[in-house]
């Protein structure tokens, strides 16, 4: 019976403080939302990736070679731990679109009977056996270039022009994230894959009766690395020996790095929200318990135990948290789905295996209830201590004698009476004031950190394409060519400058740490492609040794002065030992720079280069592109402005949306805290404020006293939040940086200003809402009320 | 001499229809300047409602009220705030001090917004609290807190001092001390003092006693001789 009445009281109380309860629920909801969203996103991406890789049998071991006879596959299959293996044909060709720049295309034989590195047909059909001119094309490339089924492609392979008919479109897990050779970002129109009948591929690449890449799946019993070692040994005489496992495959690696970042932020983001919610509940329940002393005394006098009464208030906290957790779960699923959609589009997953485990929901719910219970429990200690008689007497005036001497007292004296009231109110409850400051700072920091990450992205683009790589286009070659080609290209129409570059694929090694990458050889006086110091000044490349990027230095744990081992994976496969001369501040990719002459000498191919960077007058002209298409050795031309524009579009779509989401989160968090703080201050001091009105203070003056306290706390929170945001931004940058992309953050003023603006608007909104409550303040009841 | 207050058919009704409560009915009276006036009556008799209206805290449902020649019933909210700020001092049953301010600062709270206030120290000396200037409310007894409230009310040299049950929360000794102070204020500063109370004995110290019942002014008594507050028993 008593419980029913208490419950009725509970619901009425909740209704009475509904605005505040909503604000707290919203903060809880944000925590659970982030938790559920991140969990849904990582789980869905992981499950989708795993399913995609497994269904299409993405190889676990890759072994590129020069050429091996088909009969060698028997021995490959005999390697212990090999579950299935296939020798495929792989090479490069060039698609010559009329008027456009030549695009380098990967040419692959269609998957064999074992079905390794399978493809997913999205339209059309596979080539009919015996039709060597029919091909399947990567669907994203076709879509970007407006190529339709039945269209004919002009393709140059090994110097020979071919006409190939597109009969099908496909995508494959191998090419989820694939930048065109020499580029950093995947751009649909810049990366092509052509699948051909095996015989046809062998014919165009001169590999009849042979293969040049082994794909293998392994059994669970034997580690992949062991299988790879055997395969490397077996294939060494055929130009192999530099194989790699699935984790090192570009596409698989990039998505794993992304998932790692997401998993890490999932750990540190939600607790911030739940801690804030616990704090808000603590302050609010404390305030309600103080205001309801008399009721508590009465209930105790009627025979309710302290535990029963505490339970009543605890239920209130739990209901607020529960409502928030429910709302957060729903929002988390919605937001998770829409963000997952963005990821799906970016990574070109053909389908989505939406995965939502009950774990994150249960976890979010449990953590928010625990946070609420903790927040309330601290407030409820007073309920146990209060005797009925004590509770029914008015409380003594709060004690403000603490600040009478010392520094604070001196500072306080400077202010007028309202100013002193504000200062003493804040310093009398330091824990609560600090909590408010910390909470507001957390909201500011989250938003600011995210904004900084996004503007850091712009910074990366500016540095990379404004200072490090200043070329307008890069002409790459299928096989290394003589350095003299540079001069030839320099004289083509519209070319102002041309510089040679040599890329040599290597396996970097430092002790047991290895990393697949390439050595970049630049000419001594390189202007278009440069290694940079942190101050963006170019680093002069040493005659001996190598300048490595920060990303590579981190992966390999190398310092200047130490030696880097580079095992060349092509040609004569030499092993180089290179002293690290300096570390460059490269943000995109993980290059290792050498002087072109030392590099080509070291690999035993004097003055052979693989690409030429050019600076042109305006955009590369049709005449220039035509001239380049006429040169069979040219593998492709990448035009910087095109790939940059395409990438920005993708980035704005994803990052742009996230910016709004985090802005909204920061607003709700800041508003939740500020509004609660102001509302509690108002409830506790309504009596005082009404007295001031009676004494002749205007509404504006009274609003100022109330707003002053909250404004001062917010003002204190701003520098703390900026510092915290800067720290958080650096932390996030570290978590999300990998050797493919370094997230750089700078102390970016527009990001700070935007984040501060959000907090200030949340504060203003709270003050305006309080102003309405102040207008309704009843002066007469203040006269009669006891405090 | 113009009276301090004058009212004509002042009425106040809360609510509507059958549930309406007539807190004040057609009260017409004059209160001369510089008198101590005690408003007596049981709970709900309308004395506080009357005080609230002429104190500028509430508005009548009908009728008029003048402070000197200013019509209070026609004033805007802003003008009423100005009126309270400049001319009126309030003393409440529960003191209504700011707990975060010391005695002196509580008085300064009002002097800072007044035109020609007395020094906070002087106001506190008048109520006998010169020793407690820098004490916070939490460090003072109820009687002392009420005297701070009186000091705060008189520091701006108000024309009128409104006291709603000023001794209601105090024991008799402390209560007498507070009434003594109110009497001193009236005598030394010429302030009109209106005291609303349940305690009929307080009437003995007044120049004039207004008896309220059921929202109406039943009787006005002018005391020929006034008792010293120290002699009042209740």
Tab-separated table of C-alpha atoms in Angstrom, chain A residues 417 695 697, chain B residues 85 104-121 123 151-157:
chain	number	residue	atom	x	y	z
A	417	UNK	CA	27.283	42.050	-3.119
A	695	UNK	CA	13.980	44.159	-1.887
A	697	UNK	CA	16.030	44.121	-7.481
B	85	UNK	CA	13.623	49.773	-4.240
B	104	UNK	CA	27.271	43.997	6.690
B	105	UNK	CA	27.100	42.632	3.132
B	106	UNK	CA	23.423	41.759	3.500
B	107	UNK	CA	22.810	45.402	4.344
B	108	UNK	CA	25.081	46.573	1.526
B	109	UNK	CA	23.058	44.477	-0.876
B	110	UNK	CA	20.341	47.109	-0.462
B	111	UNK	CA	22.493	50.205	-0.009
B	112	UNK	CA	24.250	49.480	-3.309
B	113	UNK	CA	20.996	49.964	-5.175
B	114	UNK	CA	19.666	52.919	-3.112
B	115	UNK	CA	19.983	56.666	-3.689
B	116	UNK	CA	20.796	58.042	-0.274
B	117	UNK	CA	21.422	55.098	2.018
B	118	UNK	CA	22.940	55.196	5.482
B	119	UNK	CA	26.187	53.365	6.093
B	120	UNK	CA	25.710	49.641	6.644
B	121	UNK	CA	27.661	49.891	9.893
B	123	UNK	CA	22.261	50.655	10.262
B	151	UNK	CA	18.990	46.934	9.478
B	152	UNK	CA	18.833	45.919	5.842
B	153	UNK	CA	15.296	47.284	5.567
B	154	UNK	CA	16.055	50.678	7.164
B	155	UNK	CA	19.474	51.281	5.608
B	156	UNK	CA	17.963	52.847	2.518
B	157	UNK	CA	16.000	55.273	4.732
